[in-house]
Amino acid sequence: MKRIVSGIKPSGTLTLGNYIGAIRQFVQLQQTLSDTEFFLFVADMHAITVEQDPAQLKKHIREIAAMYLAAGLDQDKTVLFIQSEIQEHVELGYLLQSLTYMGELERMTQYKDKAKKQETGITSALFTYPVLMAADIILYDADYVPVGEDQKQHLEITRDIATRFNNRYGSFFKIPEPIIPKIGARIMDLQNPEQKMSKSSSSDKGYIALLDDPKVITKKIKSAVTDSYGKVQYDPINQPGVANLLQIYATLTNQEIDTIVDQYQTLGYKNFKEDLAVVVVDTLVPIQKKYQEILASNLLDHILDQGRTRAQEIAVKKLTKCKRLIGLGR
Ligand code: ATP
Ligand code: LTN
């Protein structure tokens, strides 16, 4: 039996980037892989690396948990849990810090980008965040970790830390492999296609929230930044805005980008955007409906309780052995 592990931070409302880069991938993998367990969690401990409003944080934690199910994950094949309910993540994170060098963390591009944007008040938790992420993954002996492109470097450091532990204390952790989609691994901001679509972005015009009203979705797509070429073609360097919209269209309809280019190259941006808005709305409306049903029922707490029990079982065993190997305690 193989194991897949992944998480999403409740640092804002979920975006179409999170859906295409992560959640949709989880659902597709679950539908195609047999004999594979899915451990998916809400990475709330990661969200507090930047300041969060407590009430908003609680709301976003529930939103993500419900959205995993609304997007089509099968509750019988998924161990769904909240990271902060399993103490072993943080404890293993600390143990792994003793195997991680400052220089390695200083090279993390996500940290460098966030630190650049936020010139004061950078927390030490933001700096050590990739080590906690490594703990999230190797605590469960993950075989595969499906993520978007921005997490590739964090997977590399996870593999390095796990390998270092194994070299020092004997083979103990499984070395995980990332799964990154070929297209859609980096959906860009609709207003600034040089920048990743991000839920913690300062302006909401650049992202489509999974819970946006259909009218809002249509408006955001129609006002997405394009260029003056005026022709639908796939050229990420010179036409990054259009290339991004093509990626969204292609992933959501399971088509090749070339097929879509053939269809729209003589039709201009207006038609293309109108049709893309329909594609996005048709994808998100059923998910939104299911999401509301889940929130209105008490199913979610039941699933999260079950998830916590199962995750804890594995985490406690793994961490106890890990501490013994290191020589801690009596
Ligand atoms: P923030 O924007 O607040 O830094 P984030 O959305 O990047 O947060 P997460 O919510 O933890 O961070 O990301 C969850 C998953 O979604 C990760 O696998 C990440 O790679 C993926 N993801 C996030 N943004 C995008 C995007 N624009 N395109 C594709 N995948 C994305
Ligand atoms: N760091 C990730 C979220 C995350 C994660 C994980 C993803 C936390 N722990 C473990 C995969 C596996 C992010 O910011 N997108």
mmCIF file of C-alpha atoms and ligand atoms in Angstrom:
data_model
loop_
_atom_site.group_PDB
_atom_site.id
_atom_site.type_symbol
_atom_site.label_atom_id
_atom_site.label_comp_id
_atom_site.label_asym_id
_atom_site.label_seq_id
_atom_site.Cartn_x
_atom_site.Cartn_y
_atom_site.Cartn_z
ATOM 1 C CA MET A 1 0.000 0.000 0.000
ATOM 2 C CA LYS A 2 1.403 3.416 -1.008
ATOM 3 C CA ARG A 3 0.749 6.585 0.920
ATOM 4 C CA ILE A 4 0.086 10.109 -0.349
ATOM 5 C CA VAL A 5 0.404 13.068 2.040
ATOM 6 C CA SER A 6 -0.369 16.732 1.376
ATOM 7 C CA GLY A 7 -1.615 19.835 3.147
ATOM 8 C CA ILE A 8 -3.045 23.290 2.551
ATOM 9 C CA LYS A 9 -2.546 26.336 4.768
ATOM 10 C CA PRO A 10 -5.660 28.158 6.021
ATOM 11 C CA SER A 11 -4.039 31.538 5.396
ATOM 12 C CA GLY A 12 -6.956 32.924 3.390
ATOM 13 C CA THR A 13 -9.840 31.801 1.236
ATOM 14 C CA LEU A 14 -8.981 29.027 -1.239
ATOM 15 C CA THR A 15 -8.228 30.086 -4.788
ATOM 16 C CA LEU A 16 -8.470 28.560 -8.223
ATOM 17 C CA GLY A 17 -4.664 28.152 -8.007
ATOM 18 C CA ASN A 18 -5.039 25.906 -4.954
ATOM 19 C CA TYR A 19 -7.745 23.958 -6.753
ATOM 20 C CA ILE A 20 -5.825 23.401 -9.987
ATOM 21 C CA GLY A 21 -2.361 22.940 -8.448
ATOM 22 C CA ALA A 22 -3.400 20.840 -5.485
ATOM 23 C CA ILE A 23 -6.982 19.777 -4.715
ATOM 24 C CA ARG A 24 -7.957 18.730 -8.228
ATOM 25 C CA GLN A 25 -4.771 16.711 -8.436
ATOM 26 C CA PHE A 26 -5.633 14.894 -5.197
ATOM 27 C CA VAL A 27 -9.046 13.974 -6.576
ATOM 28 C CA GLN A 28 -7.660 12.764 -9.899
ATOM 29 C CA LEU A 29 -4.941 10.711 -8.206
ATOM 30 C CA GLN A 30 -7.505 9.176 -5.919
ATOM 31 C CA GLN A 31 -9.645 8.205 -8.889
ATOM 32 C CA THR A 32 -6.754 6.639 -10.804
ATOM 33 C CA LEU A 33 -4.509 5.033 -8.174
ATOM 34 C CA SER A 34 -5.605 1.875 -6.461
ATOM 35 C CA ASP A 35 -4.025 0.576 -3.285
ATOM 36 C CA THR A 36 -3.089 4.074 -2.091
ATOM 37 C CA GLU A 37 -4.011 5.807 1.161
ATOM 38 C CA PHE A 38 -4.490 9.599 1.216
ATOM 39 C CA PHE A 39 -3.499 11.620 4.277
ATOM 40 C CA LEU A 40 -4.681 15.168 3.704
ATOM 41 C CA PHE A 41 -4.628 17.863 6.312
ATOM 42 C CA VAL A 42 -5.297 21.498 7.037
ATOM 43 C CA ALA A 43 -1.873 23.012 7.784
ATOM 44 C CA ASP A 44 -3.038 25.471 10.447
ATOM 45 C CA MET A 45 0.331 25.537 12.223
ATOM 46 C CA HIS A 46 1.812 26.811 8.957
ATOM 47 C CA ALA A 47 -0.767 29.581 8.638
ATOM 48 C CA ILE A 48 0.399 31.278 11.851
ATOM 49 C CA THR A 49 3.867 31.892 10.448
ATOM 50 C CA VAL A 50 2.277 35.191 9.446
ATOM 51 C CA GLU A 51 -0.224 37.028 11.642
ATOM 52 C CA GLN A 52 -3.784 35.674 11.473
ATOM 53 C CA ASP A 53 -7.005 36.921 12.967
ATOM 54 C CA PRO A 54 -8.215 34.083 15.294
ATOM 55 C CA ALA A 55 -11.841 34.130 14.091
ATOM 56 C CA GLN A 56 -10.808 34.199 10.425
ATOM 57 C CA LEU A 57 -8.320 31.404 11.000
ATOM 58 C CA LYS A 58 -11.023 29.176 12.504
ATOM 59 C CA LYS A 59 -13.294 29.926 9.569
ATOM 60 C CA HIS A 60 -10.610 29.119 7.012
ATOM 61 C CA ILE A 61 -9.695 25.845 8.746
ATOM 62 C CA ARG A 62 -13.279 24.618 8.375
ATOM 63 C CA GLU A 63 -13.491 25.962 4.852
ATOM 64 C CA ILE A 64 -10.494 23.948 3.708
ATOM 65 C CA ALA A 65 -11.621 20.767 5.425
ATOM 66 C CA ALA A 66 -15.068 21.042 3.808
ATOM 67 C CA MET A 67 -13.603 21.990 0.442
ATOM 68 C CA TYR A 68 -11.467 18.840 0.277
ATOM 69 C CA LEU A 69 -14.686 16.818 0.441
ATOM 70 C CA ALA A 70 -16.748 19.143 -1.755
ATOM 71 C CA ALA A 71 -14.136 18.901 -4.504
ATOM 72 C CA GLY A 72 -14.683 15.163 -4.686
ATOM 73 C CA LEU A 73 -12.311 13.387 -2.313
ATOM 74 C CA ASP A 74 -13.737 10.099 -1.175
ATOM 75 C CA GLN A 75 -14.144 10.133 2.606
ATOM 76 C CA ASP A 76 -13.596 6.369 2.771
ATOM 77 C CA LYS A 77 -10.203 6.622 1.117
ATOM 78 C CA THR A 78 -9.013 9.788 2.864
ATOM 79 C CA VAL A 79 -7.625 10.406 6.324
ATOM 80 C CA LEU A 80 -8.635 14.032 6.727
ATOM 81 C CA PHE A 81 -7.313 15.908 9.748
ATOM 82 C CA ILE A 82 -6.203 19.201 11.254
ATOM 83 C CA GLN A 83 -2.435 19.492 11.693
ATOM 84 C CA SER A 84 -2.554 21.217 15.124
ATOM 85 C CA GLU A 85 -4.606 18.323 16.547
ATOM 86 C CA ILE A 86 -1.622 16.001 16.092
ATOM 87 C CA GLN A 87 1.126 17.307 18.385
ATOM 88 C CA GLU A 88 3.705 14.988 16.868
ATOM 89 C CA HIS A 89 4.113 17.252 13.810
ATOM 90 C CA VAL A 90 5.575 20.068 15.876
ATOM 91 C CA GLU A 91 7.662 17.746 18.013
ATOM 92 C CA LEU A 92 9.190 16.016 15.016
ATOM 93 C CA GLY A 93 9.671 19.450 13.422
ATOM 94 C CA TYR A 94 11.846 20.429 16.382
ATOM 95 C CA LEU A 95 13.857 17.216 16.222
ATOM 96 C CA LEU A 96 14.477 17.796 12.520
ATOM 97 C CA GLN A 97 15.668 21.343 13.193
ATOM 98 C CA SER A 98 18.686 19.783 14.855
ATOM 99 C CA LEU A 99 19.548 18.301 11.459
ATOM 100 C CA THR A 100 18.871 21.393 9.353
ATOM 101 C CA TYR A 101 21.401 24.111 8.621
ATOM 102 C CA MET A 102 20.700 27.849 8.627
ATOM 103 C CA GLY A 103 22.243 28.116 5.165
ATOM 104 C CA GLU A 104 19.761 25.610 3.750
ATOM 105 C CA LEU A 105 16.795 27.576 5.076
ATOM 106 C CA GLU A 106 18.251 30.886 3.918
ATOM 107 C CA ARG A 107 18.189 29.538 0.355
ATOM 108 C CA MET A 108 14.427 28.839 0.333
ATOM 109 C CA THR A 109 12.911 31.077 -2.329
ATOM 110 C CA GLN A 110 9.436 31.184 -0.771
ATOM 111 C CA TYR A 111 10.957 32.511 2.463
ATOM 112 C CA LYS A 112 13.069 35.019 0.572
ATOM 113 C CA ASP A 113 10.038 36.260 -1.406
ATOM 114 C CA LYS A 114 7.821 36.576 1.661
ATOM 115 C CA ALA A 115 10.564 38.208 3.685
ATOM 116 C CA LYS A 116 11.152 40.701 0.868
ATOM 117 C CA LYS A 117 7.465 41.659 0.745
ATOM 118 C CA GLN A 118 7.167 41.973 4.510
ATOM 119 C CA GLU A 119 10.166 43.944 5.564
ATOM 120 C CA THR A 120 9.527 43.972 9.294
ATOM 121 C CA GLY A 121 7.998 41.422 11.636
ATOM 122 C CA ILE A 122 9.378 38.330 9.938
ATOM 123 C CA THR A 123 8.916 35.519 12.438
ATOM 124 C CA SER A 124 11.361 32.738 13.177
ATOM 125 C CA ALA A 125 8.502 30.298 12.450
ATOM 126 C CA LEU A 126 8.365 31.590 8.872
ATOM 127 C CA PHE A 127 12.050 30.845 8.590
ATOM 128 C CA THR A 128 11.843 27.295 9.980
ATOM 129 C CA TYR A 129 8.561 26.498 8.206
ATOM 130 C CA PRO A 130 10.110 24.087 5.653
ATOM 131 C CA VAL A 131 11.331 21.909 8.543
ATOM 132 C CA LEU A 132 7.805 21.617 9.929
ATOM 133 C CA MET A 133 6.660 20.767 6.417
ATOM 134 C CA ALA A 134 9.316 18.029 6.244
ATOM 135 C CA ALA A 135 7.982 16.670 9.553
ATOM 136 C CA ASP A 136 4.370 16.701 8.207
ATOM 137 C CA ILE A 137 5.467 14.468 5.376
ATOM 138 C CA ILE A 138 7.982 12.010 6.811
ATOM 139 C CA LEU A 139 6.008 11.458 10.027
ATOM 140 C CA TYR A 140 3.638 9.381 7.878
ATOM 141 C CA ASP A 141 6.298 7.778 5.654
ATOM 142 C CA ALA A 142 4.731 9.371 2.579
ATOM 143 C CA ASP A 143 5.613 7.847 -0.788
ATOM 144 C CA TYR A 144 4.259 10.767 -2.809
ATOM 145 C CA VAL A 145 3.437 14.416 -2.128
ATOM 146 C CA PRO A 146 1.230 16.155 -4.732
ATOM 147 C CA VAL A 147 1.870 19.916 -4.683
ATOM 148 C CA GLY A 148 2.101 22.973 -6.925
ATOM 149 C CA GLU A 149 5.388 24.181 -8.394
ATOM 150 C CA ASP A 150 6.076 26.623 -5.517
ATOM 151 C CA GLN A 151 6.572 23.689 -3.131
ATOM 152 C CA LYS A 152 9.194 21.852 -5.170
ATOM 153 C CA GLN A 153 12.098 23.297 -3.228
ATOM 154 C CA HIS A 154 10.455 22.405 0.084
ATOM 155 C CA LEU A 155 10.183 18.813 -1.100
ATOM 156 C CA GLU A 156 13.868 18.825 -1.952
ATOM 157 C CA ILE A 157 14.833 19.981 1.524
ATOM 158 C CA THR A 158 12.467 17.364 2.997
ATOM 159 C CA ARG A 159 14.322 14.669 1.094
ATOM 160 C CA ASP A 160 17.694 16.060 2.217
ATOM 161 C CA ILE A 161 16.682 16.165 5.893
ATOM 162 C CA ALA A 162 15.229 12.643 5.803
ATOM 163 C CA THR A 163 18.335 11.300 4.075
ATOM 164 C CA ARG A 164 20.557 13.005 6.644
ATOM 165 C CA PHE A 165 18.572 11.464 9.486
ATOM 166 C CA ASN A 166 18.824 8.014 7.888
ATOM 167 C CA ASN A 167 22.577 8.387 7.392
ATOM 168 C CA ARG A 168 23.086 9.391 10.988
ATOM 169 C CA TYR A 169 20.691 7.059 12.831
ATOM 170 C CA GLY A 170 20.038 4.215 10.389
ATOM 171 C CA SER A 171 17.364 3.845 7.729
ATOM 172 C CA PHE A 172 14.153 5.083 9.336
ATOM 173 C CA PHE A 173 12.247 7.594 7.197
ATOM 174 C CA LYS A 174 10.915 6.975 3.725
ATOM 175 C CA ILE A 175 12.242 9.453 1.147
ATOM 176 C CA PRO A 176 9.152 11.061 -0.481
ATOM 177 C CA GLU A 177 8.697 11.950 -4.160
ATOM 178 C CA PRO A 178 6.853 15.104 -5.247
ATOM 179 C CA ILE A 179 4.033 14.921 -7.803
ATOM 180 C CA ILE A 180 3.770 18.211 -9.705
ATOM 181 C CA PRO A 181 1.222 18.570 -12.539
ATOM 182 C CA LYS A 182 2.630 19.244 -16.037
ATOM 183 C CA ILE A 183 0.261 22.105 -16.642
ATOM 184 C CA GLY A 184 -1.461 24.164 -13.994
ATOM 185 C CA ALA A 185 1.303 23.792 -11.381
ATOM 186 C CA ARG A 186 1.650 27.564 -11.208
ATOM 187 C CA ILE A 187 -1.514 29.515 -11.939
ATOM 188 C CA MET A 188 -0.729 33.210 -12.098
ATOM 189 C CA ASP A 189 -2.448 36.311 -10.721
ATOM 190 C CA LEU A 190 -5.090 37.596 -13.174
ATOM 191 C CA GLN A 191 -3.998 41.217 -12.747
ATOM 192 C CA ASN A 192 -0.287 40.551 -12.576
ATOM 193 C CA PRO A 193 0.608 37.410 -14.534
ATOM 194 C CA GLU A 194 4.240 37.628 -13.413
ATOM 195 C CA GLN A 195 3.110 36.707 -9.904
ATOM 196 C CA LYS A 196 1.604 33.485 -8.513
ATOM 197 C CA MET A 197 -2.144 33.551 -7.830
ATOM 198 C CA SER A 198 -2.167 33.696 -4.060
ATOM 199 C CA LYS A 199 -4.857 33.658 -1.413
ATOM 200 C CA SER A 200 -2.862 36.035 0.738
ATOM 201 C CA SER A 201 -2.600 38.559 -2.089
ATOM 202 C CA SER A 202 -3.496 42.125 -1.128
ATOM 203 C CA SER A 203 -5.999 42.601 -3.969
ATOM 204 C CA ASP A 204 -8.827 40.139 -4.578
ATOM 205 C CA LYS A 205 -9.121 41.055 -8.274
ATOM 206 C CA GLY A 206 -6.096 38.909 -9.088
ATOM 207 C CA TYR A 207 -7.509 35.653 -7.778
ATOM 208 C CA ILE A 208 -10.666 33.659 -8.180
ATOM 209 C CA ALA A 209 -11.828 32.355 -4.816
ATOM 210 C CA LEU A 210 -13.453 28.928 -4.968
ATOM 211 C CA LEU A 211 -16.421 30.473 -3.166
ATOM 212 C CA ASP A 212 -16.751 33.520 -5.449
ATOM 213 C CA ASP A 213 -20.194 34.205 -6.845
ATOM 214 C CA PRO A 214 -20.551 33.265 -10.563
ATOM 215 C CA LYS A 215 -21.034 36.937 -11.478
ATOM 216 C CA VAL A 216 -17.834 37.877 -9.693
ATOM 217 C CA ILE A 217 -15.942 35.032 -11.387
ATOM 218 C CA THR A 218 -17.114 36.177 -14.818
ATOM 219 C CA LYS A 219 -16.155 39.769 -14.084
ATOM 220 C CA LYS A 220 -12.689 38.803 -12.851
ATOM 221 C CA ILE A 221 -11.991 36.714 -15.947
ATOM 222 C CA LYS A 222 -13.258 39.395 -18.295
ATOM 223 C CA SER A 223 -10.983 41.953 -16.680
ATOM 224 C CA ALA A 224 -7.935 39.669 -16.568
ATOM 225 C CA VAL A 225 -4.831 41.374 -17.940
ATOM 226 C CA THR A 226 -3.857 40.278 -21.468
ATOM 227 C CA ASP A 227 -1.670 42.115 -24.006
ATOM 228 C CA SER A 228 -1.770 44.086 -27.226
ATOM 229 C CA TYR A 229 -1.036 41.146 -29.580
ATOM 230 C CA GLY A 230 -4.759 40.435 -29.677
ATOM 231 C CA LYS A 231 -4.328 36.818 -30.717
ATOM 232 C CA VAL A 232 -4.938 33.699 -28.645
ATOM 233 C CA GLN A 233 -1.650 31.791 -28.766
ATOM 234 C CA TYR A 234 0.503 30.062 -26.161
ATOM 235 C CA ASP A 235 3.539 32.232 -25.511
ATOM 236 C CA PRO A 236 4.222 32.453 -21.752
ATOM 237 C CA ILE A 237 7.138 34.875 -22.236
ATOM 238 C CA ASN A 238 5.456 37.508 -24.399
ATOM 239 C CA GLN A 239 1.826 36.809 -23.551
ATOM 240 C CA PRO A 240 1.884 35.623 -19.926
ATOM 241 C CA GLY A 241 -1.710 36.669 -19.207
ATOM 242 C CA VAL A 242 -3.186 34.722 -22.129
ATOM 243 C CA ALA A 243 -0.896 31.754 -21.430
ATOM 244 C CA ASN A 244 -2.230 31.647 -17.876
ATOM 245 C CA LEU A 245 -5.858 31.720 -19.060
ATOM 246 C CA LEU A 246 -5.044 28.942 -21.541
ATOM 247 C CA GLN A 247 -3.618 26.826 -18.737
ATOM 248 C CA ILE A 248 -6.763 27.321 -16.674
ATOM 249 C CA TYR A 249 -8.955 26.408 -19.655
ATOM 250 C CA ALA A 250 -6.850 23.350 -20.525
ATOM 251 C CA THR A 251 -6.728 21.873 -17.017
ATOM 252 C CA LEU A 252 -10.401 22.403 -16.250
ATOM 253 C CA THR A 253 -11.558 20.863 -19.549
ATOM 254 C CA ASN A 254 -8.837 18.160 -19.715
ATOM 255 C CA GLN A 255 -7.781 19.360 -23.160
ATOM 256 C CA GLU A 256 -4.425 20.067 -24.756
ATOM 257 C CA ILE A 257 -3.485 23.754 -24.942
ATOM 258 C CA ASP A 258 -2.967 23.402 -28.736
ATOM 259 C CA THR A 259 -6.562 22.282 -29.224
ATOM 260 C CA ILE A 260 -7.844 25.379 -27.448
ATOM 261 C CA VAL A 261 -5.478 27.657 -29.375
ATOM 262 C CA ASP A 262 -6.781 26.149 -32.660
ATOM 263 C CA GLN A 263 -10.319 26.859 -31.577
ATOM 264 C CA TYR A 264 -9.794 30.500 -30.526
ATOM 265 C CA GLN A 265 -6.895 31.914 -32.498
ATOM 266 C CA THR A 266 -9.140 33.648 -34.977
ATOM 267 C CA LEU A 267 -11.827 34.621 -32.475
ATOM 268 C CA GLY A 268 -10.024 37.147 -30.259
ATOM 269 C CA TYR A 269 -9.818 37.582 -26.516
ATOM 270 C CA LYS A 270 -13.436 38.548 -25.875
ATOM 271 C CA ASN A 271 -14.911 35.233 -27.028
ATOM 272 C CA PHE A 272 -12.139 33.279 -25.370
ATOM 273 C CA LYS A 273 -12.671 34.974 -22.024
ATOM 274 C CA GLU A 274 -16.453 34.581 -22.188
ATOM 275 C CA ASP A 275 -16.129 30.861 -22.801
ATOM 276 C CA LEU A 276 -13.465 30.480 -20.128
ATOM 277 C CA ALA A 277 -15.767 32.187 -17.620
ATOM 278 C CA VAL A 278 -18.422 29.549 -18.405
ATOM 279 C CA VAL A 279 -15.868 26.752 -17.934
ATOM 280 C CA VAL A 280 -14.786 28.098 -14.529
ATOM 281 C CA VAL A 281 -18.345 28.765 -13.341
ATOM 282 C CA ASP A 282 -19.488 25.299 -14.460
ATOM 283 C CA THR A 283 -16.608 23.755 -12.518
ATOM 284 C CA LEU A 284 -17.055 25.739 -9.332
ATOM 285 C CA VAL A 285 -20.841 25.971 -8.937
ATOM 286 C CA PRO A 286 -21.361 22.229 -8.204
ATOM 287 C CA ILE A 287 -18.430 22.327 -5.765
ATOM 288 C CA GLN A 288 -19.936 25.353 -4.010
ATOM 289 C CA LYS A 289 -23.278 23.583 -3.699
ATOM 290 C CA LYS A 290 -21.721 20.510 -2.182
ATOM 291 C CA TYR A 291 -19.620 22.685 0.105
ATOM 292 C CA GLN A 292 -22.740 24.337 1.555
ATOM 293 C CA GLU A 293 -24.358 20.932 2.105
ATOM 294 C CA ILE A 294 -21.297 19.669 3.963
ATOM 295 C CA LEU A 295 -21.104 22.735 6.183
ATOM 296 C CA ALA A 296 -24.780 22.431 7.039
ATOM 297 C CA SER A 297 -24.426 18.799 8.154
ATOM 298 C CA ASN A 298 -22.396 17.387 11.048
ATOM 299 C CA LEU A 299 -20.506 15.099 8.713
ATOM 300 C CA LEU A 300 -17.362 17.212 8.790
ATOM 301 C CA ASP A 301 -16.668 16.884 12.522
ATOM 302 C CA HIS A 302 -17.278 13.171 12.358
ATOM 303 C CA ILE A 303 -14.768 12.774 9.515
ATOM 304 C CA LEU A 304 -12.216 15.018 11.239
ATOM 305 C CA ASP A 305 -12.527 13.027 14.490
ATOM 306 C CA GLN A 306 -11.939 9.787 12.623
ATOM 307 C CA GLY A 307 -9.021 11.335 10.758
ATOM 308 C CA ARG A 308 -7.425 12.532 13.979
ATOM 309 C CA THR A 309 -7.616 9.057 15.525
ATOM 310 C CA ARG A 310 -6.038 7.354 12.524
ATOM 311 C CA ALA A 311 -3.321 9.986 11.992
ATOM 312 C CA GLN A 312 -2.442 9.971 15.693
ATOM 313 C CA GLU A 313 -2.043 6.202 15.751
ATOM 314 C CA ILE A 314 0.673 6.395 13.108
ATOM 315 C CA ALA A 315 2.274 9.623 14.317
ATOM 316 C CA VAL A 316 2.694 8.497 17.942
ATOM 317 C CA LYS A 317 4.378 5.239 16.938
ATOM 318 C CA LYS A 318 6.728 6.888 14.476
ATOM 319 C CA LEU A 319 7.751 9.680 16.831
ATOM 320 C CA THR A 320 8.343 7.339 19.795
ATOM 321 C CA LYS A 321 10.729 5.254 17.684
ATOM 322 C CA CYS A 322 12.388 8.368 16.313
ATOM 323 C CA LYS A 323 13.147 9.732 19.813
ATOM 324 C CA ARG A 324 14.533 6.357 20.837
ATOM 325 C CA LEU A 325 16.892 6.337 17.852
ATOM 326 C CA ILE A 326 18.161 9.811 18.708
ATOM 327 C CA GLY A 327 18.844 8.723 22.303
ATOM 328 C CA LEU A 328 16.383 11.077 24.036
ATOM 329 C CA GLY A 329 14.769 10.377 27.413
ATOM 330 C CA ARG A 330 15.445 7.626 29.902
HETATM 331 P P1 ATP B 1 -0.150 31.737 0.236
HETATM 332 O O1 ATP B 1 -0.594 32.268 -1.070
HETATM 333 O O2 ATP B 1 -0.871 32.274 1.415
HETATM 334 O O3 ATP B 1 1.316 31.650 0.411
HETATM 335 P P2 ATP B 1 -0.566 29.199 -0.904
HETATM 336 O O4 ATP B 1 -1.916 29.150 -1.529
HETATM 337 O O5 ATP B 1 0.636 29.293 -1.724
HETATM 338 O O6 ATP B 1 -0.618 30.271 0.247
HETATM 339 P P3 ATP B 1 -1.183 26.701 0.353
HETATM 340 O O7 ATP B 1 -2.564 27.075 0.541
HETATM 341 O O8 ATP B 1 -0.643 25.928 1.495
HETATM 342 O O9 ATP B 1 -0.290 27.950 0.043
HETATM 343 O O10 ATP B 1 -1.027 25.866 -0.953
HETATM 344 C C1 ATP B 1 -1.703 24.657 -1.054
HETATM 345 C C2 ATP B 1 -1.345 23.988 -2.326
HETATM 346 O O11 ATP B 1 -1.781 24.772 -3.445
HETATM 347 C C3 ATP B 1 0.145 23.763 -2.511
HETATM 348 O O12 ATP B 1 0.343 22.479 -3.059
HETATM 349 C C4 ATP B 1 0.548 24.826 -3.510
HETATM 350 O O13 ATP B 1 1.658 24.436 -4.268
HETATM 351 C C5 ATP B 1 -0.719 24.932 -4.356
HETATM 352 N N1 ATP B 1 -0.824 26.257 -4.974
HETATM 353 C C6 ATP B 1 -0.912 27.439 -4.327
HETATM 354 N N2 ATP B 1 -1.017 28.459 -5.192
HETATM 355 C C7 ATP B 1 -0.964 27.902 -6.438
HETATM 356 C C8 ATP B 1 -1.020 28.447 -7.764
HETATM 357 N N3 ATP B 1 -1.122 29.744 -7.975
HETATM 358 N N4 ATP B 1 -0.951 27.583 -8.806
HETATM 359 C C9 ATP B 1 -0.861 26.248 -8.595
HETATM 360 N N5 ATP B 1 -0.804 25.692 -7.370
HETATM 361 C C10 ATP B 1 -0.855 26.486 -6.303
HETATM 362 N N1 LTN B 2 3.905 24.445 2.661
HETATM 363 C C1 LTN B 2 2.730 24.197 1.887
HETATM 364 C C2 LTN B 2 1.601 23.618 2.670
HETATM 365 C C3 LTN B 2 2.046 22.392 3.352
HETATM 366 C C4 LTN B 2 2.277 21.114 2.770
HETATM 367 C C5 LTN B 2 2.721 20.268 3.839
HETATM 368 C C6 LTN B 2 2.143 20.598 1.481
HETATM 369 C C7 LTN B 2 2.342 22.288 4.680
HETATM 370 N N2 LTN B 2 2.738 21.023 4.957
HETATM 371 C C8 LTN B 2 3.049 18.946 3.611
HETATM 372 C C9 LTN B 2 2.485 19.258 1.277
HETATM 373 C C10 LTN B 2 2.918 18.454 2.336
HETATM 374 C C11 LTN B 2 2.353 25.504 1.221
HETATM 375 O O1 LTN B 2 2.626 26.543 1.712
HETATM 376 N N3 LTN B 2 1.719 25.451 0.128
#
